[in-house]
Amino acid sequence: MEKDDLKSLKGVGPSVEEKLKNLEIFKQTDLLFHLPIRYEDRTIINKIGALEADVEAQVEGEILLSSMIFRGRRMLMIQISDGTGIMALRFFTFNKYQKDALKKGLTVRCFGKTRKTTSGIEMIHPNYEILDPGKKNLLPKTLTPVYPTTQGLSQGKLRSLISQAMKNKLENLEDLLPTKIASDLGLGSLSQALKETHHPKKESRDLDTLSPAKKRLVTEELIANQIGMRQIKRASKKQSSVPLKKTDINQLLISSLPFLLTESQKKVQAQICSDLALDIPMMRLLQGDVGSGKTVVAAMAMAIAVDSGFQSALMAPTELLAEQHKQNLDRWFEPLGVKTGLLKSKLKASEKRLLTKNIASGDCQVIIGTHALFQESIEYKNLALVIVDEQHRFGVEQRFSLINKAKNNGIVPHQLIMTATPIPRTLAMTAYGDLDNSIIDELPGGRGEISTLCTSEEKREEVVEKALREIEKGRQVYWVCPLIEESEDHNRESAEAMFKKLSDDLPGHRIGLVHGKLSADKKNKAMSDFKEHELDLLVATTVIEVGVDVPNASMIVIENTERLGLSQLHQLRGRIGRGEHESFCVMLYKNPLGQTAKERLEVIRSSRDGFYISEKDLELRGPGEILGIRQKGVVGLKIADISRDAYLIPKINKVCDQFENDFPKESEKLVRRWIGNQINYRNV
Ligand code: ADP
Ligand code: MG
């Protein structure tokens, strides 16, 4: 059998080997599973005369002119012609060797993205090759793969290494899936699947359908992911935590609340209590729609930790939310003698010293903050419970930093991860399969209805009238100008313009403005003024999206709704309807609306069920929208696409039991093959 080490490949020295390690490639076989992110079509030559702007194209032409020009900076301009037209190649970085090689009269073949300038079509930094007139210069027959890479490792290099590895290893590649499973699921052969994925024929480029070859790889990856999650879950159950059992303070807290817990809250609270009582860490995901009352559930868990003599930390994504949590918790905890502390980024030196001291001594029992919670200067006395609010706003790394900080002689804290973005079941199984799942699926009673209206922005004046009527009734209004531009400056401008307009339209009423570019102090001031009803209307970018609780707000107007995801719209709408008043959500859109945009708005208009909405969002926009950052990180699937392939997951889950039990070695190898070291990383 051929060797599997990287060094025996042509073109691999110590430095390339090091770079491959960054990509989690340690042996030749790993190269086979380094899959393309996209493809380039280099099977044909395009005519220069027929080129459009902003497309990827391959052209061949004779060099007419090569010149250095200075336009603020030095650049190399090459003009080429193929008889149908002339185009330019523009280079900002180049060396002398490149410049001398691109000589007038030679023929080049180049591949790149076209753009249109006043003087015609050009490509910036295309891939190019000078053709040898004595040779045939054949075109590839299959699509050219583009791989995920790392600095200093070119596509050409990766392609060459992967081709070599394919030659050496493909034939004897171990088929880890038992034939029975492969045939039950209708999968093609692994080696064929890899061949077709690295070098697909042009006809099979359609990315939305699952060919048998692709289905093979997708299934393998999803099986590996599921088994990996189960392994993490089992491993976490082998860790130790302190059992937290005393519930006196918890009982006092419940009886002091000005409301009765909902059945859902009671059910979840019971699940959490029994988790906390064990000497293995709780690892629980708590999903509950906006306004379903997750904070009080968190407080009950913390009360149990306090009672048992341990600290808890509550991590929120923004300072504003951290502050709101602090206020709520103080209202509940102060009468019970429980001491809380808020770790803000901007504390006076003396305040910070005192708080740090109280955290280290254990005087401060409940610590609230943003990621400031795990800064180096903070030492906890005995952190036994970590609660993360609005998980999707954090990277996994941040949660892990906090947990690592809390780790003490191998004792791991209990963890409760809360999210207001309902996650479709299939996606939750893939992304959070290592966590136990709790769901609060009812809203507290006594809340007013919300009516949702979708209307064109041409009707904005009528909406302003409606807002005025709400304000005159003593209610408050949010006016949201969401993030629609890449640049934060533009967003600020649109929010500022709206602020000005509404101030003119609604004279005599108190109007505030909050956006991401304001200092934390100003942001907090605007939000707390709104909360205290010092303001009637608040113009905001999406900074108000998560968690803020103002029961008197009865109307929200959202601009540019056609540009937002459904989950995000649902979150925004959740800012109202928190009190007893009837509420209105007005979604303004720009005409004309495309078909998908229409469908999306209809989904949100007709439903308030967060799970239904997120299922639709997954269908229409994919998992990134729902999971945010976590999707890119750890579940980082190479080929499976949750929105396209979700339907496979229930079936795959059934197969996993049998596979793990009957073929433990193979299933372990399959996890290594697809997930590699990521699994160690997650296993804190
Ligand atoms: P979320 O789940 O969105 O974080 P919060 O915890 O902020 O929701 O709760 C929203 C509001 O509902 C808060 O004012 C909270 O005090 C209140 N609340 C929580 N549980 C109940 C309940 N069972 N009955 C009435 N109001 C409740
Ligand atoms: Mg909340």
XYZ file of C-alpha atoms and ligand atoms in Angstrom:
712
model
C 0.000 0.000 0.000
C 1.116 3.544 -0.784
C 2.331 5.700 2.030
C -0.160 8.176 3.459
C 2.208 10.917 4.626
C 2.190 14.347 3.012
C 5.954 14.588 2.555
C 5.976 11.914 -0.107
C 3.884 14.181 -2.365
C 5.644 16.283 -4.940
C 5.816 19.898 -3.796
C 5.468 19.346 -0.046
C 8.236 20.647 2.190
C 8.089 21.659 5.840
C 6.465 25.014 5.115
C 3.685 23.592 2.932
C 3.152 20.843 5.461
C 2.702 23.467 8.152
C 0.138 25.332 6.045
C -1.773 22.137 5.368
C -1.979 21.586 9.104
C -3.867 24.874 9.377
C -6.450 23.307 7.126
C -6.623 20.202 9.334
C -4.832 18.186 6.665
C -2.316 15.782 8.156
C -2.153 12.967 5.662
C -2.875 12.299 2.012
C -6.277 10.813 2.770
C -7.294 14.063 4.442
C -6.673 15.802 1.123
C -9.380 13.688 -0.494
C -11.881 15.079 1.980
C -10.827 18.664 1.485
C -13.797 19.537 -0.700
C -14.284 22.429 -3.119
C -16.344 25.414 -2.058
C -17.145 26.248 -5.673
C -16.058 25.626 -9.239
C -14.708 27.631 -12.141
C -15.694 26.816 -15.667
C -12.477 26.669 -17.626
C -13.773 24.167 -20.147
C -14.459 26.826 -22.768
C -12.895 30.020 -24.127
C -15.188 33.049 -24.223
C -15.091 35.608 -27.018
C -13.885 38.988 -25.796
C -16.400 40.780 -28.024
C -19.280 39.007 -26.287
C -18.186 39.522 -22.670
C -20.562 41.042 -20.185
C -19.624 42.850 -17.006
C -19.314 41.061 -13.652
C -19.085 37.495 -14.856
C -16.371 34.893 -14.494
C -14.881 34.163 -17.888
C -11.937 32.606 -19.615
C -10.420 34.316 -22.657
C -7.413 33.863 -24.851
C -5.733 36.685 -26.755
C -2.611 38.173 -28.157
C -0.840 40.846 -26.153
C -1.089 44.136 -28.016
C 0.418 46.384 -25.419
C 2.109 46.179 -22.057
C 2.609 49.366 -20.099
C 3.271 50.703 -16.634
C 0.968 53.490 -15.610
C 0.659 55.683 -12.533
C -2.761 56.585 -11.212
C -1.973 57.458 -7.655
C -0.199 54.142 -7.562
C 1.888 52.094 -9.934
C 0.097 49.481 -12.034
C 0.705 47.209 -14.946
C -1.777 47.367 -17.826
C -1.871 44.725 -20.523
C -4.119 44.914 -23.560
C -5.112 41.759 -25.346
C -7.203 40.981 -28.414
C -8.746 37.814 -29.824
C -10.039 39.364 -33.025
C -13.551 39.892 -31.623
C -12.606 42.636 -29.193
C -9.963 44.174 -26.978
C -9.777 43.948 -23.204
C -7.384 45.052 -20.462
C -5.685 43.109 -17.692
C -4.780 45.237 -14.724
C -2.225 44.338 -12.030
C -1.517 46.338 -8.896
C 1.070 43.965 -7.536
C 3.545 42.246 -9.812
C 7.207 41.490 -9.940
C 9.791 42.186 -12.576
C 9.687 38.645 -13.807
C 5.936 38.809 -14.448
C 6.207 42.170 -16.145
C 8.971 41.018 -18.493
C 7.172 37.772 -19.305
C 3.978 39.461 -20.511
C 5.522 40.573 -23.802
C 3.804 42.042 -26.816
C 3.002 39.396 -29.414
C 2.623 36.469 -26.986
C -0.681 34.715 -26.417
C -2.170 34.516 -22.926
C -5.070 32.532 -21.568
C -6.675 34.146 -18.564
C -9.495 33.482 -16.166
C -11.077 36.123 -13.991
C -14.021 38.311 -13.233
C -14.888 40.953 -15.781
C -15.688 44.521 -14.942
C -16.754 47.424 -17.031
C -14.837 50.693 -17.059
C -15.226 53.798 -19.201
C -12.626 52.392 -21.570
C -14.161 48.949 -21.924
C -13.995 45.522 -20.277
C -11.117 44.571 -17.978
C -10.020 41.950 -15.483
C -8.108 42.788 -12.330
C -5.457 40.269 -11.324
C -6.751 37.430 -13.490
C -5.230 34.002 -13.324
C -3.164 33.727 -16.443
C -0.867 31.464 -18.350
C 1.335 32.317 -21.333
C 0.639 29.752 -24.017
C 3.398 27.870 -25.759
C 2.635 28.099 -29.502
C 4.352 24.768 -30.095
C 1.933 22.920 -27.794
C -1.713 21.984 -27.953
C -2.767 23.782 -24.744
C -5.805 21.599 -24.141
C -8.729 22.812 -22.083
C -9.821 20.817 -19.035
C -12.853 18.589 -19.599
C -14.233 19.029 -16.111
C -14.913 22.039 -13.912
C -11.976 23.449 -11.978
C -12.384 23.191 -8.182
C -11.780 26.113 -5.851
C -10.797 24.968 -2.352
C -10.903 26.606 1.033
C -7.313 27.632 1.663
C -5.011 29.469 3.986
C -2.540 32.292 3.500
C 0.377 31.399 1.259
C -1.141 28.236 -0.171
C -2.274 28.779 -3.751
C -5.193 27.101 -5.465
C -2.777 25.675 -8.004
C -0.740 24.056 -5.266
C -3.777 22.595 -3.545
C -5.134 21.262 -6.817
C -1.865 19.578 -7.583
C -1.629 18.005 -4.130
C -5.212 16.808 -4.156
C -4.782 15.295 -7.634
C -1.712 13.418 -6.485
C -3.490 12.192 -3.377
C -6.418 11.040 -5.507
C -4.046 9.013 -7.672
C -2.352 7.444 -4.673
C -5.189 6.856 -2.285
C -8.565 6.768 -3.993
C -8.400 3.204 -5.144
C -7.720 1.731 -1.732
C -9.784 4.176 0.241
C -11.523 2.444 3.094
C -15.284 2.347 2.732
C -16.441 2.952 6.274
C -20.170 2.729 5.774
C -21.447 -0.833 5.839
C -22.921 -1.875 2.487
C -26.304 -2.456 4.055
C -26.551 1.117 5.281
C -25.291 2.506 1.985
C -27.835 0.540 -0.003
C -30.698 1.266 2.418
C -30.038 4.958 2.014
C -29.511 4.687 -1.743
C -25.936 5.922 -1.837
C -23.386 5.694 -4.647
C -19.786 4.556 -4.157
C -17.423 6.702 -2.143
C -14.566 6.838 -4.631
C -16.909 7.779 -7.453
C -18.454 10.432 -5.234
C -15.074 11.983 -4.492
C -14.038 11.917 -8.130
C -17.214 13.669 -9.172
C -16.959 16.217 -6.420
C -13.370 17.243 -7.072
C -13.783 17.270 -10.847
C -17.437 17.391 -11.823
C -18.623 17.392 -15.385
C -20.175 20.644 -16.388
C -23.625 19.092 -16.790
C -23.687 17.993 -13.166
C -23.014 21.459 -11.824
C -26.504 22.026 -10.504
C -25.865 22.620 -6.837
C -29.440 22.379 -5.683
C -30.027 18.767 -6.511
C -28.508 15.864 -4.716
C -26.850 13.465 -7.165
C -26.185 9.947 -5.824
C -22.498 10.889 -5.628
C -23.149 13.985 -3.621
C -25.719 12.229 -1.497
C -23.014 9.753 -0.538
C -20.766 12.490 0.812
C -23.561 14.488 2.410
C -24.817 11.405 4.213
C -21.361 10.437 5.429
C -20.820 13.923 6.728
C -24.167 14.121 8.483
C -23.666 10.697 10.061
C -20.236 11.802 11.269
C -21.746 14.994 12.626
C -24.493 13.151 14.504
C -22.138 10.589 15.971
C -19.678 13.340 16.860
C -22.411 15.196 18.740
C -23.342 12.033 20.621
C -19.712 11.535 21.567
C -19.467 15.047 22.911
C -22.642 14.536 24.858
C -21.381 11.289 26.362
C -18.025 12.863 27.151
C -19.661 15.785 28.901
C -21.634 13.370 31.058
C -18.329 11.948 32.252
C -17.225 15.312 33.600
C -17.985 16.394 37.123
C -19.897 19.362 38.439
C -21.082 20.350 41.863
C -24.599 19.148 42.569
C -26.840 22.126 43.353
C -29.871 20.999 45.293
C -31.040 23.547 47.819
C -34.275 25.180 46.750
C -35.349 27.378 49.670
C -34.378 30.649 48.004
C -35.897 29.400 44.796
C -39.228 28.816 46.563
C -39.083 32.277 48.106
C -38.378 33.772 44.715
C -41.315 32.021 43.103
C -43.714 33.086 45.818
C -42.538 36.688 45.603
C -43.119 37.005 41.851
C -45.978 39.332 40.878
C -47.225 36.699 38.423
C -47.792 32.960 38.225
C -45.375 30.880 36.185
C -46.761 29.482 32.962
C -47.058 25.706 32.625
C -44.131 25.790 30.183
C -41.967 27.729 32.603
C -42.791 25.219 35.350
C -41.929 22.284 33.130
C -38.587 23.790 32.095
C -37.791 24.810 35.644
C -38.339 21.209 36.750
C -35.979 19.942 34.040
C -33.334 22.419 35.119
C -33.727 21.541 38.805
C -33.168 17.881 38.172
C -30.125 18.613 35.968
C -28.577 20.858 38.598
C -28.970 18.264 41.323
C -26.595 15.898 39.518
C -22.834 15.748 39.813
C -22.443 15.906 36.026
C -22.744 19.219 34.211
C -26.086 20.385 32.931
C -25.775 21.139 29.206
C -29.140 22.506 28.273
C -30.444 24.619 25.432
C -33.489 26.668 26.414
C -35.520 27.875 23.469
C -38.360 30.228 24.107
C -39.945 32.751 21.862
C -39.436 36.439 22.545
C -41.359 37.463 25.621
C -41.933 33.911 26.824
C -40.168 34.683 30.107
C -36.768 33.032 29.995
C -35.138 35.498 32.380
C -37.137 34.368 35.364
C -36.252 30.761 34.563
C -32.588 31.779 34.581
C -33.125 33.543 37.896
C -34.625 30.423 39.452
C -31.612 28.386 38.421
C -29.278 30.993 39.878
C -31.256 31.037 43.117
C -30.513 27.341 43.524
C -26.794 27.926 42.975
C -26.750 30.768 45.496
C -28.579 28.642 48.040
C -25.954 25.952 47.665
C -23.185 28.487 48.271
C -21.953 28.913 44.685
C -21.702 31.731 42.172
C -23.532 32.014 38.845
C -22.765 34.132 35.807
C -25.225 35.415 33.234
C -23.691 36.479 29.936
C -25.660 38.814 27.653
C -24.727 39.952 24.141
C -24.950 43.683 24.796
C -24.365 45.989 27.746
C -27.904 47.195 27.446
C -29.302 43.725 27.925
C -26.864 43.033 30.721
C -28.121 46.153 32.439
C -31.742 45.166 31.956
C -31.004 41.744 33.421
C -29.325 43.385 36.361
C -32.402 45.545 37.010
C -34.779 42.608 36.771
C -32.642 40.359 38.907
C -32.160 43.024 41.544
C -35.885 43.504 41.760
C -36.283 39.801 42.499
C -33.071 39.094 44.392
C -32.563 42.169 46.568
C -35.493 41.385 48.898
C -34.026 37.901 49.309
C -30.599 39.229 50.243
C -28.866 37.865 47.145
C -26.000 40.093 45.911
C -25.583 40.749 42.209
C -22.857 42.564 40.302
C -22.741 44.010 36.816
C -19.450 43.820 34.946
C -19.504 46.598 32.407
C -16.706 47.504 30.073
C -16.774 51.046 31.381
C -16.435 50.969 35.125
C -14.512 53.497 37.147
C -11.225 52.080 38.385
C -12.441 52.162 41.979
C -15.758 50.487 41.105
C -14.011 47.837 39.149
C -11.563 47.134 41.958
C -14.397 46.708 44.439
C -16.433 44.483 42.141
C -13.406 42.346 41.260
C -12.721 41.934 44.947
C -16.298 40.938 45.696
C -16.312 38.441 42.869
C -13.076 36.894 44.076
C -14.288 36.692 47.682
C -17.670 35.261 46.771
C -19.546 38.231 48.264
C -20.992 38.817 44.849
C -23.117 35.743 44.165
C -24.657 36.491 40.798
C -22.479 38.141 38.168
C -23.991 39.679 35.064
C -22.106 41.028 32.084
C -21.129 40.817 28.463
C -17.975 39.016 27.396
C -16.338 41.233 30.036
C -17.174 38.244 32.249
C -14.151 36.301 31.132
C -11.542 39.017 30.971
C -8.307 37.999 32.540
C -8.414 40.237 35.585
C -11.589 38.580 36.875
C -11.199 35.695 39.306
C -14.291 33.864 40.475
C -14.449 32.249 43.841
C -16.613 29.318 42.825
C -18.570 29.663 39.611
C -20.874 26.662 39.313
C -23.497 27.826 36.827
C -23.016 29.654 33.523
C -26.032 31.015 31.666
C -25.657 32.420 28.185
C -28.489 34.623 26.940
C -29.176 35.001 23.223
C -26.539 32.445 22.338
C -26.674 33.178 18.605
C -24.968 36.481 19.236
C -21.871 34.785 20.583
C -19.228 32.620 19.059
C -18.666 29.239 20.642
C -15.208 30.444 21.564
C -16.703 33.027 23.873
C -18.839 30.518 25.708
C -15.837 28.250 26.052
C -13.640 31.026 27.390
C -16.129 31.598 30.158
C -16.443 27.910 30.919
C -12.693 27.453 30.956
C -12.447 30.277 33.390
C -14.953 28.606 35.635
C -13.248 25.234 35.494
C -11.721 24.455 38.791
C -9.767 21.296 39.530
C -11.578 19.568 36.701
C -14.987 20.668 37.979
C -17.075 22.028 35.118
C -19.908 24.525 35.596
C -23.506 23.710 34.760
C -24.551 25.419 31.549
C -27.806 26.859 30.335
C -27.848 28.290 26.844
C -30.860 30.468 26.097
C -32.093 31.544 22.707
C -35.134 33.439 21.523
C -34.628 32.307 17.949
C -36.537 29.081 17.682
C -34.351 26.597 15.859
C -35.961 24.075 13.521
C -35.584 20.570 14.888
C -33.342 19.232 12.142
C -31.041 22.193 12.480
C -30.970 21.955 16.266
C -29.989 18.291 15.951
C -27.061 19.207 13.748
C -25.882 22.351 15.441
C -26.775 21.671 19.061
C -27.035 17.889 19.100
C -24.716 17.829 22.095
C -27.169 19.743 24.265
C -30.385 18.683 25.974
C -33.298 20.673 24.742
C -35.992 22.570 26.635
C -38.686 24.621 25.029
C -40.993 27.254 26.489
C -43.858 27.127 24.059
C -46.411 29.491 25.487
C -46.510 33.179 26.252
C -47.680 34.477 29.628
C -51.355 35.401 29.587
C -52.803 38.876 29.845
C -51.030 40.238 26.844
C -52.696 42.215 24.093
C -53.096 41.053 20.518
C -50.552 42.034 17.862
C -51.798 42.906 14.378
C -49.225 42.779 11.622
C -49.617 44.971 8.551
C -47.385 44.884 5.499
C -47.555 48.013 3.452
C -45.604 49.869 0.804
C -43.418 52.700 2.041
C -45.429 55.051 -0.140
C -48.031 54.882 2.629
C -45.559 56.077 5.242
C -47.551 59.244 6.005
C -50.564 57.196 7.088
C -48.275 55.158 9.314
C -46.990 58.351 10.927
C -50.640 59.294 11.631
C -51.227 55.939 13.247
C -48.111 56.368 15.389
C -49.396 59.747 16.501
C -52.676 58.195 17.628
C -50.806 55.599 19.690
C -48.667 58.283 21.292
C -51.767 60.318 22.095
C -53.223 57.266 23.854
C -50.127 57.284 26.068
C -48.398 54.407 24.282
C -44.901 54.325 22.813
C -43.584 53.531 19.355
C -40.423 51.997 17.934
C -39.355 53.037 14.445
C -36.691 50.699 13.135
C -34.291 51.505 10.300
C -32.519 48.178 10.015
C -29.035 47.436 8.891
C -29.288 47.429 5.156
C -25.897 48.675 4.076
C -22.529 47.141 4.660
C -21.379 50.390 6.118
C -22.446 51.384 9.585
C -22.225 55.044 8.494
C -24.979 54.620 5.954
C -27.196 52.972 8.506
C -26.625 55.796 10.865
C -27.481 58.273 8.150
C -30.780 56.606 7.374
C -31.683 56.448 11.059
C -30.671 60.079 11.512
C -32.716 61.173 8.516
C -35.761 59.335 9.868
C -35.226 60.896 13.281
C -35.233 64.329 11.689
C -38.291 63.635 9.596
C -40.320 62.271 12.502
C -39.242 65.132 14.750
C -40.651 67.500 12.114
C -43.812 65.459 11.575
C -44.593 65.003 15.261
C -43.862 68.349 16.886
C -44.260 68.468 20.634
C -43.584 64.773 21.117
C -40.438 63.323 22.581
C -38.399 61.468 20.028
C -35.145 59.630 20.608
C -32.498 58.049 18.439
C -30.290 55.042 19.022
C -27.818 53.436 16.629
C -24.661 51.384 16.724
C -22.329 54.341 16.280
C -23.393 56.013 19.524
C -21.229 55.602 22.580
C -22.402 52.924 25.001
C -23.481 55.634 27.441
C -25.611 57.464 24.912
C -27.149 54.216 23.699
C -28.029 53.226 27.226
C -29.421 56.641 27.986
C -31.716 56.597 24.948
C -32.906 53.081 25.740
C -33.478 53.699 29.391
C -35.271 56.989 28.635
C -37.576 55.014 26.389
C -38.074 52.394 29.037
C -38.912 55.058 31.628
C -41.373 56.681 29.202
C -39.254 59.818 28.936
C -39.554 59.282 25.183
C -42.654 58.656 23.056
C -40.960 57.362 19.977
C -37.597 55.756 19.468
C -35.891 55.651 16.092
C -33.406 52.793 16.089
C -31.255 50.569 13.956
C -31.473 46.878 14.788
C -29.643 47.375 18.089
C -33.002 46.954 19.792
C -33.470 43.554 18.286
C -32.757 41.359 21.241
C -34.315 41.187 24.620
C -35.321 44.753 25.427
C -38.531 44.819 27.423
C -40.845 47.862 27.317
C -44.425 46.728 28.008
C -45.905 50.156 27.222
C -44.643 50.055 23.613
C -47.613 49.211 21.422
C -46.362 49.860 17.918
C -43.287 49.043 15.897
C -42.630 50.274 12.396
C -39.945 48.418 10.464
C -38.427 49.922 7.336
C -37.003 47.906 4.443
C -38.593 44.694 5.581
C -38.014 43.073 2.192
C -34.314 43.018 3.047
C -34.575 41.292 6.410
C -34.697 37.644 7.382
C -37.886 36.214 8.832
C -36.314 35.316 12.140
C -35.037 38.828 12.505
C -38.443 40.312 11.714
C -40.015 37.995 14.232
C -37.515 39.127 16.857
C -38.220 42.759 16.121
C -41.953 42.240 16.325
C -41.372 40.619 19.703
C -40.471 44.056 21.090
C -44.185 44.875 21.257
C -47.179 43.046 22.644
C -45.436 42.707 25.989
C -48.092 44.583 27.895
C -51.875 44.370 28.059
C -52.403 46.786 25.140
C -53.422 45.872 21.648
C -50.315 46.295 19.482
C -49.414 46.998 15.883
C -46.464 45.912 13.802
C -46.147 47.782 10.521
C -43.744 46.349 7.967
C -42.841 48.841 5.281
C -41.390 47.627 2.043
C -40.076 49.108 -1.166
C -41.941 48.336 -4.380
C -41.700 46.284 -6.514
C -41.612 43.147 -4.391
C -40.165 39.966 -5.866
C -41.942 36.629 -5.547
C -39.815 35.328 -2.659
C -40.078 38.613 -0.797
C -43.865 38.412 -1.121
C -43.889 34.868 0.185
C -41.678 35.818 3.083
C -43.807 38.747 4.142
C -46.901 36.583 3.921
C -45.299 34.066 6.290
C -44.561 36.697 8.895
C -47.881 38.477 8.462
C -49.928 35.368 8.945
C -48.036 33.686 11.764
C -46.649 34.434 15.192
C -45.330 30.947 15.752
C -41.551 31.284 16.024
C -40.898 27.649 15.127
C -43.006 27.802 11.998
C -41.301 31.042 10.984
C -37.822 29.655 11.496
C -38.670 26.511 9.486
C -39.694 28.807 6.655
C -36.595 30.914 7.114
C -34.454 27.820 6.853
C -36.209 26.919 3.613
C -35.963 30.387 2.155
C -32.593 31.593 3.384
C -30.580 28.770 4.851
C -29.169 28.102 8.316
C -26.714 31.003 8.539
C -29.558 33.406 9.093
C -30.894 31.460 12.045
C -27.735 30.329 13.743
C -25.546 33.300 12.997
C -21.992 32.799 13.968
C -22.171 29.278 15.297
C -22.963 27.871 11.895
C -19.676 29.102 10.489
C -17.718 27.758 13.391
C -18.115 24.355 14.757
C -20.825 22.723 12.740
C -18.868 23.998 9.719
C -20.196 21.380 7.347
C -18.130 20.882 4.219
C -20.716 19.623 1.815
C -24.017 19.057 3.547
C -26.391 21.984 3.356
C -28.876 21.890 6.171
C -31.641 23.627 4.292
C -31.299 21.341 1.286
C -30.497 18.148 3.142
C -32.494 18.491 6.349
C -34.954 15.867 5.205
C -32.224 13.219 5.460
C -31.533 13.804 9.130
C -34.311 11.780 10.791
C -33.386 8.777 8.643
C -29.706 9.257 9.344
C -30.342 9.379 13.048
C -31.929 5.961 12.962
C -28.943 4.559 11.103
C -26.498 6.051 13.602
C -27.603 3.805 16.501
C -27.033 0.656 14.541
C -23.787 1.902 13.023
C -22.266 2.966 16.333
C -23.258 -0.256 18.075
C -22.348 -2.767 15.407
C -19.337 -0.993 13.915
C -17.669 0.999 16.670
C -14.279 1.168 14.946
C -15.658 2.292 11.630
C -17.934 4.870 13.156
C -15.027 6.313 15.109
C -12.968 6.506 11.923
C -15.811 8.178 10.075
C -15.971 10.909 12.707
C -12.212 11.489 12.427
C -12.444 11.538 8.657
C -15.079 14.253 8.503
C -14.735 16.184 11.685
C -11.132 15.576 12.662
C -9.897 17.681 15.507
C -12.886 19.947 15.776
C -14.309 17.427 18.133
C -11.485 17.855 20.629
C -11.950 21.550 20.455
C -15.596 21.336 21.378
C -14.979 18.883 24.101
C -14.277 21.280 26.934
P -37.629 36.597 27.061
O -37.991 35.149 27.090
O -37.911 37.229 25.726
O -36.245 36.859 27.564
P -38.393 38.015 29.422
O -37.747 37.086 30.357
O -37.712 39.310 29.168
O -38.659 37.295 28.040
O -39.868 38.239 29.911
C -40.712 39.192 29.316
C -41.630 39.838 30.350
O -42.585 38.900 30.828
C -40.884 40.326 31.561
O -41.420 41.569 31.925
C -41.190 39.273 32.609
O -41.117 39.781 33.923
C -42.589 38.868 32.258
N -42.967 37.504 32.635
C -42.174 36.421 32.693
N -42.877 35.330 33.059
C -44.161 35.733 33.241
C -45.379 35.077 33.620
N -45.394 33.772 33.870
N -46.492 35.825 33.682
C -46.475 37.144 33.407
N -45.366 37.822 33.056
C -44.210 37.138 32.968
Mg -34.454 37.685 27.057
